[in-house]
């Protein structure tokens, strides 16, 4: 029987392994499935006052995904080996998102929809259906449903001396909003950037609802946060903070013109 040289054996093994290596199979990396919500973006979601509406959300949990605060952090397979990095996807903005204030990149896959404070409760506000009421002392936001109930979310509010109360309406909506600090804030905090594009490190978080009095921007917003541990506290400069999963949920339930009561 002829002997096969060790070099020949190595060559044969490489040839047999090539189809798997070329497709990434057999290397321990998870195979990505198509995103079943890739073509859905804030169009028809059903009854916005149904607590179960849009469940599961667009930000589906994905197997073996690293959910840190850095969108460029690596993912890992079960062996601990770093898998190829996932980047934010270019997004078609929702029809009601102001493009001048939005970032056309989709970071929703890195927001865990299970990290949420939303709950259906008896409505303590007495407001008509569709009204947002923010109770700054209780650190709660309520969306009245008109059925004697409301959807309740935990929020963070402004520090003493910066807290704002009054009536307004949503005048602008933004998807992964960019942030331009007002001049007054830049005077207090000269270390802040003049502008920051939307993303996981942006203090406005995943969505922003801008509060207007008539045509005038009040400079106060309901928005997400890059500091989830501040929910339930009074630490921001007057604006209303929500968990990113919560503000994504609220964004889909309300439209421009929605009445907002801050008390």
PDB file of C-alpha atoms in Angstrom:
ATOM      1  CA  UNK A   1       0.000   0.000   0.000  1.00  0.00           C
ATOM      2  CA  UNK A   2       1.534   3.361  -1.002  1.00  0.00           C
ATOM      3  CA  UNK A   3       2.342   5.768   1.791  1.00  0.00           C
ATOM      4  CA  UNK A   4       0.728   9.233   1.750  1.00  0.00           C
ATOM      5  CA  UNK A   5       3.008  12.058   2.681  1.00  0.00           C
ATOM      6  CA  UNK A   6       1.978  14.191   5.720  1.00  0.00           C
ATOM      7  CA  UNK A   7       1.851  17.279   3.483  1.00  0.00           C
ATOM      8  CA  UNK A   8      -0.693  15.571   1.212  1.00  0.00           C
ATOM      9  CA  UNK A   9      -2.903  14.681   4.191  1.00  0.00           C
ATOM     10  CA  UNK A  10      -2.872  18.326   5.311  1.00  0.00           C
ATOM     11  CA  UNK A  11      -3.811  19.492   1.809  1.00  0.00           C
ATOM     12  CA  UNK A  12      -6.739  17.019   1.595  1.00  0.00           C
ATOM     13  CA  UNK A  13      -8.052  18.139   5.022  1.00  0.00           C
ATOM     14  CA  UNK A  14      -7.978  21.788   3.955  1.00  0.00           C
ATOM     15  CA  UNK A  15      -9.878  21.027   0.746  1.00  0.00           C
ATOM     16  CA  UNK A  16     -12.602  19.137   2.673  1.00  0.00           C
ATOM     17  CA  UNK A  17     -12.921  21.935   5.235  1.00  0.00           C
ATOM     18  CA  UNK A  18     -13.101  24.738   2.648  1.00  0.00           C
ATOM     19  CA  UNK A  19     -16.916  24.672   1.976  1.00  0.00           C
ATOM     20  CA  UNK A  20     -17.663  25.030   5.685  1.00  0.00           C
ATOM     21  CA  UNK A  21     -15.065  27.746   6.195  1.00  0.00           C
ATOM     22  CA  UNK A  22     -16.376  29.695   3.230  1.00  0.00           C
ATOM     23  CA  UNK A  23     -19.899  29.811   4.674  1.00  0.00           C
ATOM     24  CA  UNK A  24     -18.873  30.281   8.294  1.00  0.00           C
ATOM     25  CA  UNK A  25     -20.321  26.873   9.246  1.00  0.00           C
ATOM     26  CA  UNK A  26     -18.534  24.731  11.749  1.00  0.00           C
ATOM     27  CA  UNK A  27     -16.757  27.736  13.274  1.00  0.00           C
ATOM     28  CA  UNK A  28     -19.112  28.206  16.203  1.00  0.00           C
ATOM     29  CA  UNK A  29     -20.551  31.527  14.955  1.00  0.00           C
ATOM     30  CA  UNK A  30     -24.345  31.899  15.232  1.00  0.00           C
ATOM     31  CA  UNK A  31     -26.078  32.100  11.864  1.00  0.00           C
ATOM     32  CA  UNK A  32     -28.134  35.331  11.535  1.00  0.00           C
ATOM     33  CA  UNK A  33     -31.769  34.867  10.645  1.00  0.00           C
ATOM     34  CA  UNK A  34     -33.593  37.428   8.558  1.00  0.00           C
ATOM     35  CA  UNK A  35     -35.155  40.201  10.653  1.00  0.00           C
ATOM     36  CA  UNK A  36     -38.933  39.538  10.436  1.00  0.00           C
ATOM     37  CA  UNK A  37     -39.575  43.218  11.181  1.00  0.00           C
ATOM     38  CA  UNK A  38     -37.116  44.636   8.633  1.00  0.00           C
ATOM     39  CA  UNK A  39     -39.841  46.187   6.477  1.00  0.00           C
ATOM     40  CA  UNK A  40     -42.043  47.417   9.341  1.00  0.00           C
ATOM     41  CA  UNK A  41     -41.541  50.931  10.580  1.00  0.00           C
ATOM     42  CA  UNK A  42     -44.210  52.759  12.559  1.00  0.00           C
ATOM     43  CA  UNK A  43     -46.975  52.234  10.029  1.00  0.00           C
ATOM     44  CA  UNK A  44     -50.032  50.174  11.087  1.00  0.00           C
ATOM     45  CA  UNK A  45     -49.595  48.842  14.624  1.00  0.00           C
ATOM     46  CA  UNK A  46     -53.213  48.390  15.698  1.00  0.00           C
ATOM     47  CA  UNK A  47     -54.813  49.945  18.775  1.00  0.00           C
ATOM     48  CA  UNK A  48     -52.145  52.203  20.383  1.00  0.00           C
ATOM     49  CA  UNK A  49     -53.896  51.939  23.759  1.00  0.00           C
ATOM     50  CA  UNK A  50     -53.764  48.153  23.852  1.00  0.00           C
ATOM     51  CA  UNK A  51     -50.967  47.269  26.337  1.00  0.00           C
ATOM     52  CA  UNK A  52     -50.089  44.246  24.210  1.00  0.00           C
ATOM     53  CA  UNK A  53     -49.892  46.209  20.976  1.00  0.00           C
ATOM     54  CA  UNK A  54     -46.741  45.746  18.869  1.00  0.00           C
ATOM     55  CA  UNK A  55     -45.556  42.777  20.899  1.00  0.00           C
ATOM     56  CA  UNK A  56     -43.024  41.497  20.138  1.00  0.00           C
ATOM     57  CA  UNK A  57     -41.497  44.847  19.276  1.00  0.00           C
ATOM     58  CA  UNK A  58     -39.157  45.560  16.422  1.00  0.00           C
ATOM     59  CA  UNK A  59     -36.210  45.276  18.798  1.00  0.00           C
ATOM     60  CA  UNK A  60     -36.381  41.482  19.115  1.00  0.00           C
ATOM     61  CA  UNK A  61     -33.944  39.769  21.486  1.00  0.00           C
ATOM     62  CA  UNK A  62     -31.366  37.879  19.444  1.00  0.00           C
ATOM     63  CA  UNK A  63     -29.492  34.786  20.481  1.00  0.00           C
ATOM     64  CA  UNK A  64     -25.923  35.299  21.720  1.00  0.00           C
ATOM     65  CA  UNK A  65     -26.056  39.082  21.280  1.00  0.00           C
ATOM     66  CA  UNK A  66     -23.949  41.279  23.535  1.00  0.00           C
ATOM     67  CA  UNK A  67     -26.243  44.019  24.871  1.00  0.00           C
ATOM     68  CA  UNK A  68     -23.717  46.476  26.247  1.00  0.00           C
ATOM     69  CA  UNK A  69     -23.827  50.246  25.874  1.00  0.00           C
ATOM     70  CA  UNK A  70     -21.158  50.261  23.156  1.00  0.00           C
ATOM     71  CA  UNK A  71     -22.656  49.543  19.735  1.00  0.00           C
ATOM     72  CA  UNK A  72     -19.196  48.523  18.493  1.00  0.00           C
ATOM     73  CA  UNK A  73     -18.620  45.945  21.223  1.00  0.00           C
ATOM     74  CA  UNK A  74     -18.065  42.389  19.947  1.00  0.00           C
ATOM     75  CA  UNK A  75     -20.601  39.596  20.106  1.00  0.00           C
ATOM     76  CA  UNK A  76     -19.588  36.185  21.409  1.00  0.00           C
ATOM     77  CA  UNK A  77     -20.503  32.624  20.589  1.00  0.00           C
ATOM     78  CA  UNK A  78     -20.794  29.910  23.245  1.00  0.00           C
ATOM     79  CA  UNK A  79     -17.081  29.215  23.139  1.00  0.00           C
ATOM     80  CA  UNK A  80     -16.359  32.841  24.014  1.00  0.00           C
ATOM     81  CA  UNK A  81     -14.805  33.528  20.618  1.00  0.00           C
ATOM     82  CA  UNK A  82     -15.502  37.025  19.286  1.00  0.00           C
ATOM     83  CA  UNK A  83     -17.954  36.919  16.380  1.00  0.00           C
ATOM     84  CA  UNK A  84     -18.099  39.532  13.604  1.00  0.00           C
ATOM     85  CA  UNK A  85     -19.309  42.885  14.914  1.00  0.00           C
ATOM     86  CA  UNK A  86     -22.816  44.079  14.081  1.00  0.00           C
ATOM     87  CA  UNK A  87     -23.086  47.685  13.001  1.00  0.00           C
ATOM     88  CA  UNK A  88     -26.153  49.883  13.185  1.00  0.00           C
ATOM     89  CA  UNK A  89     -28.269  49.514  10.057  1.00  0.00           C
ATOM     90  CA  UNK A  90     -29.164  52.424   7.816  1.00  0.00           C
ATOM     91  CA  UNK A  91     -32.804  53.202   8.547  1.00  0.00           C
ATOM     92  CA  UNK A  92     -35.717  54.611   6.608  1.00  0.00           C
ATOM     93  CA  UNK A  93     -37.056  57.164   9.064  1.00  0.00           C
ATOM     94  CA  UNK A  94     -40.652  56.825  10.260  1.00  0.00           C
ATOM     95  CA  UNK A  95     -42.979  59.084   8.311  1.00  0.00           C
ATOM     96  CA  UNK A  96     -43.609  61.303  11.354  1.00  0.00           C
ATOM     97  CA  UNK A  97     -39.938  61.671  12.340  1.00  0.00           C
ATOM     98  CA  UNK A  98     -38.399  65.086  11.679  1.00  0.00           C
ATOM     99  CA  UNK A  99     -35.346  64.351   9.484  1.00  0.00           C
ATOM    100  CA  UNK A 100     -33.551  67.492  10.692  1.00  0.00           C
ATOM    101  CA  UNK A 101     -33.543  66.105  14.261  1.00  0.00           C
ATOM    102  CA  UNK A 102     -33.297  62.360  13.559  1.00  0.00           C
ATOM    103  CA  UNK A 103     -30.379  60.039  12.800  1.00  0.00           C
ATOM    104  CA  UNK A 104     -31.043  57.599   9.916  1.00  0.00           C
ATOM    105  CA  UNK A 105     -29.312  54.696  11.666  1.00  0.00           C
ATOM    106  CA  UNK A 106     -31.151  51.869  13.414  1.00  0.00           C
ATOM    107  CA  UNK A 107     -29.826  50.924  16.865  1.00  0.00           C
ATOM    108  CA  UNK A 108     -33.085  49.284  17.987  1.00  0.00           C
ATOM    109  CA  UNK A 109     -31.568  45.781  17.943  1.00  0.00           C
ATOM    110  CA  UNK A 110     -29.327  46.874  20.821  1.00  0.00           C
ATOM    111  CA  UNK A 111     -32.287  47.958  22.996  1.00  0.00           C
ATOM    112  CA  UNK A 112     -33.709  45.151  25.121  1.00  0.00           C
ATOM    113  CA  UNK A 113     -37.551  45.441  25.024  1.00  0.00           C
ATOM    114  CA  UNK A 114     -37.726  43.403  28.224  1.00  0.00           C
ATOM    115  CA  UNK A 115     -36.086  46.215  30.211  1.00  0.00           C
ATOM    116  CA  UNK A 116     -39.266  48.241  30.650  1.00  0.00           C
ATOM    117  CA  UNK A 117     -41.371  49.850  33.387  1.00  0.00           C
ATOM    118  CA  UNK A 118     -44.656  49.978  31.438  1.00  0.00           C
ATOM    119  CA  UNK A 119     -47.802  48.706  33.177  1.00  0.00           C
ATOM    120  CA  UNK A 120     -51.563  49.022  32.741  1.00  0.00           C
ATOM    121  CA  UNK A 121     -53.034  50.790  35.791  1.00  0.00           C
ATOM    122  CA  UNK A 122     -56.190  52.557  36.922  1.00  0.00           C
ATOM    123  CA  UNK A 123     -55.945  56.067  35.492  1.00  0.00           C
ATOM    124  CA  UNK A 124     -55.224  58.561  38.310  1.00  0.00           C
ATOM    125  CA  UNK A 125     -55.194  61.622  36.020  1.00  0.00           C
ATOM    126  CA  UNK A 126     -58.818  62.234  35.015  1.00  0.00           C
ATOM    127  CA  UNK A 127     -57.591  63.259  31.561  1.00  0.00           C
ATOM    128  CA  UNK A 128     -59.269  62.309  28.256  1.00  0.00           C
ATOM    129  CA  UNK A 129     -57.981  59.492  26.087  1.00  0.00           C
ATOM    130  CA  UNK A 130     -54.713  60.152  24.326  1.00  0.00           C
ATOM    131  CA  UNK A 131     -53.415  62.651  26.899  1.00  0.00           C
ATOM    132  CA  UNK A 132     -49.918  62.279  28.336  1.00  0.00           C
ATOM    133  CA  UNK A 133     -49.721  63.280  32.007  1.00  0.00           C
ATOM    134  CA  UNK A 134     -46.387  63.519  33.797  1.00  0.00           C
ATOM    135  CA  UNK A 135     -46.460  63.415  37.608  1.00  0.00           C
ATOM    136  CA  UNK A 136     -43.075  64.887  38.501  1.00  0.00           C
ATOM    137  CA  UNK A 137     -43.380  64.145  42.234  1.00  0.00           C
ATOM    138  CA  UNK A 138     -44.251  60.473  41.666  1.00  0.00           C
ATOM    139  CA  UNK A 139     -41.764  60.196  38.750  1.00  0.00           C
ATOM    140  CA  UNK A 140     -44.473  58.656  36.552  1.00  0.00           C
ATOM    141  CA  UNK A 141     -45.769  59.252  33.031  1.00  0.00           C
ATOM    142  CA  UNK A 142     -49.325  58.198  32.156  1.00  0.00           C
ATOM    143  CA  UNK A 143     -50.910  57.742  28.742  1.00  0.00           C
ATOM    144  CA  UNK A 144     -54.676  57.811  29.288  1.00  0.00           C
ATOM    145  CA  UNK A 145     -56.637  55.191  27.316  1.00  0.00           C
ATOM    146  CA  UNK A 146     -60.169  56.532  27.887  1.00  0.00           C
ATOM    147  CA  UNK A 147     -61.286  53.272  29.492  1.00  0.00           C
ATOM    148  CA  UNK A 148     -60.636  54.286  33.079  1.00  0.00           C
ATOM    149  CA  UNK A 149     -57.107  53.023  32.683  1.00  0.00           C
ATOM    150  CA  UNK A 150     -53.722  54.350  31.652  1.00  0.00           C
ATOM    151  CA  UNK A 151     -50.361  52.969  30.589  1.00  0.00           C
ATOM    152  CA  UNK A 152     -47.846  53.957  33.258  1.00  0.00           C
ATOM    153  CA  UNK A 153     -44.100  54.420  32.731  1.00  0.00           C
ATOM    154  CA  UNK A 154     -41.350  55.325  35.177  1.00  0.00           C
ATOM    155  CA  UNK A 155     -39.470  58.540  34.344  1.00  0.00           C
ATOM    156  CA  UNK A 156     -36.635  60.734  35.524  1.00  0.00           C
ATOM    157  CA  UNK A 157     -37.360  64.437  35.982  1.00  0.00           C
ATOM    158  CA  UNK A 158     -35.551  67.752  36.379  1.00  0.00           C
ATOM    159  CA  UNK A 159     -33.508  68.676  39.421  1.00  0.00           C
ATOM    160  CA  UNK A 160     -34.891  71.254  41.815  1.00  0.00           C
ATOM    161  CA  UNK A 161     -34.445  74.661  40.148  1.00  0.00           C
ATOM    162  CA  UNK A 162     -34.738  73.161  36.654  1.00  0.00           C
ATOM    163  CA  UNK A 163     -38.102  71.378  36.930  1.00  0.00           C
ATOM    164  CA  UNK A 164     -40.760  72.565  34.472  1.00  0.00           C
ATOM    165  CA  UNK A 165     -44.537  72.234  34.824  1.00  0.00           C
ATOM    166  CA  UNK A 166     -47.334  73.280  32.531  1.00  0.00           C
ATOM    167  CA  UNK A 167     -49.323  72.265  29.452  1.00  0.00           C
ATOM    168  CA  UNK A 168     -47.928  71.666  26.005  1.00  0.00           C
ATOM    169  CA  UNK A 169     -48.289  69.474  22.937  1.00  0.00           C
ATOM    170  CA  UNK A 170     -45.944  67.231  20.992  1.00  0.00           C
ATOM    171  CA  UNK A 171     -44.687  69.426  18.180  1.00  0.00           C
ATOM    172  CA  UNK A 172     -41.898  67.252  16.834  1.00  0.00           C
ATOM    173  CA  UNK A 173     -40.888  63.582  16.915  1.00  0.00           C
ATOM    174  CA  UNK A 174     -37.358  62.274  16.383  1.00  0.00           C
ATOM    175  CA  UNK A 175     -35.878  58.815  15.726  1.00  0.00           C
ATOM    176  CA  UNK A 176     -32.515  58.249  17.429  1.00  0.00           C
ATOM    177  CA  UNK A 177     -32.342  62.030  17.841  1.00  0.00           C
ATOM    178  CA  UNK A 178     -29.272  64.161  17.521  1.00  0.00           C
ATOM    179  CA  UNK A 179     -28.623  66.495  20.431  1.00  0.00           C
ATOM    180  CA  UNK A 180     -27.684  70.154  20.323  1.00  0.00           C
ATOM    181  CA  UNK A 181     -27.395  71.529  23.879  1.00  0.00           C
ATOM    182  CA  UNK A 182     -29.112  74.921  24.334  1.00  0.00           C
ATOM    183  CA  UNK A 183     -26.876  77.944  24.816  1.00  0.00           C
ATOM    184  CA  UNK A 184     -27.840  78.214  28.478  1.00  0.00           C
ATOM    185  CA  UNK A 185     -26.667  74.655  29.106  1.00  0.00           C
ATOM    186  CA  UNK A 186     -23.417  75.220  27.228  1.00  0.00           C
ATOM    187  CA  UNK A 187     -22.734  78.222  29.483  1.00  0.00           C
ATOM    188  CA  UNK A 188     -23.199  76.000  32.541  1.00  0.00           C
ATOM    189  CA  UNK A 189     -21.366  73.049  30.955  1.00  0.00           C
ATOM    190  CA  UNK A 190     -18.656  74.267  28.557  1.00  0.00           C
ATOM    191  CA  UNK A 191     -17.327  70.687  28.402  1.00  0.00           C
ATOM    192  CA  UNK A 192     -20.362  69.557  26.366  1.00  0.00           C
ATOM    193  CA  UNK A 193     -20.142  69.156  22.582  1.00  0.00           C
ATOM    194  CA  UNK A 194     -21.900  71.675  20.350  1.00  0.00           C
ATOM    195  CA  UNK A 195     -23.740  68.742  18.713  1.00  0.00           C
ATOM    196  CA  UNK A 196     -23.913  64.952  19.004  1.00  0.00           C
ATOM    197  CA  UNK A 197     -25.457  62.600  16.441  1.00  0.00           C
ATOM    198  CA  UNK A 198     -27.966  59.989  17.600  1.00  0.00           C
ATOM    199  CA  UNK A 199     -26.729  56.719  19.080  1.00  0.00           C
ATOM    200  CA  UNK A 200     -26.451  54.680  22.257  1.00  0.00           C
ATOM    201  CA  UNK A 201     -24.177  57.254  23.907  1.00  0.00           C
ATOM    202  CA  UNK A 202     -26.488  60.179  23.117  1.00  0.00           C
ATOM    203  CA  UNK A 203     -28.284  61.518  26.232  1.00  0.00           C
ATOM    204  CA  UNK A 204     -31.581  61.753  24.293  1.00  0.00           C
ATOM    205  CA  UNK A 205     -31.646  57.996  23.800  1.00  0.00           C
ATOM    206  CA  UNK A 206     -33.736  56.140  21.238  1.00  0.00           C
ATOM    207  CA  UNK A 207     -36.570  58.621  20.639  1.00  0.00           C
ATOM    208  CA  UNK A 208     -37.519  62.186  21.518  1.00  0.00           C
ATOM    209  CA  UNK A 209     -40.875  63.983  21.711  1.00  0.00           C
ATOM    210  CA  UNK A 210     -40.426  67.769  21.643  1.00  0.00           C
ATOM    211  CA  UNK A 211     -42.905  69.842  23.663  1.00  0.00           C
ATOM    212  CA  UNK A 212     -44.337  72.971  22.051  1.00  0.00           C
ATOM    213  CA  UNK A 213     -46.651  75.778  23.158  1.00  0.00           C
ATOM    214  CA  UNK A 214     -48.350  76.647  19.903  1.00  0.00           C
ATOM    215  CA  UNK A 215     -45.528  77.175  17.417  1.00  0.00           C
ATOM    216  CA  UNK A 216     -42.943  77.832  20.132  1.00  0.00           C
ATOM    217  CA  UNK A 217     -40.508  75.137  21.205  1.00  0.00           C
ATOM    218  CA  UNK A 218     -40.444  75.024  25.017  1.00  0.00           C
ATOM    219  CA  UNK A 219     -36.953  73.412  24.873  1.00  0.00           C
ATOM    220  CA  UNK A 220     -38.280  70.557  27.021  1.00  0.00           C
ATOM    221  CA  UNK A 221     -38.536  67.014  25.738  1.00  0.00           C
ATOM    222  CA  UNK A 222     -39.699  63.540  26.614  1.00  0.00           C
ATOM    223  CA  UNK A 223     -36.795  61.337  25.563  1.00  0.00           C
ATOM    224  CA  UNK A 224     -34.815  58.172  26.162  1.00  0.00           C
ATOM    225  CA  UNK A 225     -31.576  58.035  28.083  1.00  0.00           C
ATOM    226  CA  UNK A 226     -28.057  56.635  28.067  1.00  0.00           C
ATOM    227  CA  UNK A 227     -28.224  56.502  31.890  1.00  0.00           C
ATOM    228  CA  UNK A 228     -31.025  54.044  32.773  1.00  0.00           C
ATOM    229  CA  UNK A 229     -30.157  54.155  36.475  1.00  0.00           C
ATOM    230  CA  UNK A 230     -31.458  57.759  36.616  1.00  0.00           C
ATOM    231  CA  UNK A 231     -35.073  56.688  36.027  1.00  0.00           C
ATOM    232  CA  UNK A 232     -37.092  57.517  39.137  1.00  0.00           C
ATOM    233  CA  UNK A 233     -34.726  60.329  40.099  1.00  0.00           C
ATOM    234  CA  UNK A 234     -34.570  64.116  39.685  1.00  0.00           C
ATOM    235  CA  UNK A 235     -31.251  64.617  37.920  1.00  0.00           C
ATOM    236  CA  UNK A 236     -31.822  66.028  34.438  1.00  0.00           C
ATOM    237  CA  UNK A 237     -32.023  69.669  33.376  1.00  0.00           C
ATOM    238  CA  UNK A 238     -35.806  69.795  33.262  1.00  0.00           C
ATOM    239  CA  UNK A 239     -36.473  67.179  30.556  1.00  0.00           C
ATOM    240  CA  UNK A 240     -38.390  63.942  31.076  1.00  0.00           C
ATOM    241  CA  UNK A 241     -36.251  60.812  30.732  1.00  0.00           C
ATOM    242  CA  UNK A 242     -37.539  57.316  29.967  1.00  0.00           C
ATOM    243  CA  UNK A 243     -35.921  53.938  29.454  1.00  0.00           C
ATOM    244  CA  UNK A 244     -35.173  53.437  25.779  1.00  0.00           C
ATOM    245  CA  UNK A 245     -37.619  50.521  25.459  1.00  0.00           C
ATOM    246  CA  UNK A 246     -40.320  52.665  27.100  1.00  0.00           C
ATOM    247  CA  UNK A 247     -39.790  55.719  24.900  1.00  0.00           C
ATOM    248  CA  UNK A 248     -39.826  53.514  21.782  1.00  0.00           C
ATOM    249  CA  UNK A 249     -43.159  52.115  22.966  1.00  0.00           C
ATOM    250  CA  UNK A 250     -44.612  55.559  23.780  1.00  0.00           C
ATOM    251  CA  UNK A 251     -43.400  57.016  20.459  1.00  0.00           C
ATOM    252  CA  UNK A 252     -45.457  54.466  18.544  1.00  0.00           C
ATOM    253  CA  UNK A 253     -48.618  55.193  20.548  1.00  0.00           C
ATOM    254  CA  UNK A 254     -48.755  58.980  20.170  1.00  0.00           C
ATOM    255  CA  UNK A 255     -48.723  61.477  17.328  1.00  0.00           C
ATOM    256  CA  UNK A 256     -47.769  65.088  16.837  1.00  0.00           C
ATOM    257  CA  UNK A 257     -50.345  67.301  18.497  1.00  0.00           C
ATOM    258  CA  UNK A 258     -50.807  64.968  21.483  1.00  0.00           C
ATOM    259  CA  UNK A 259     -51.683  66.975  24.598  1.00  0.00           C
ATOM    260  CA  UNK A 260     -49.131  66.848  27.423  1.00  0.00           C
ATOM    261  CA  UNK A 261     -49.755  67.883  31.041  1.00  0.00           C
ATOM    262  CA  UNK A 262     -46.745  68.208  33.360  1.00  0.00           C
ATOM    263  CA  UNK A 263     -47.653  68.646  37.011  1.00  0.00           C
TER     264      UNK A 263
END
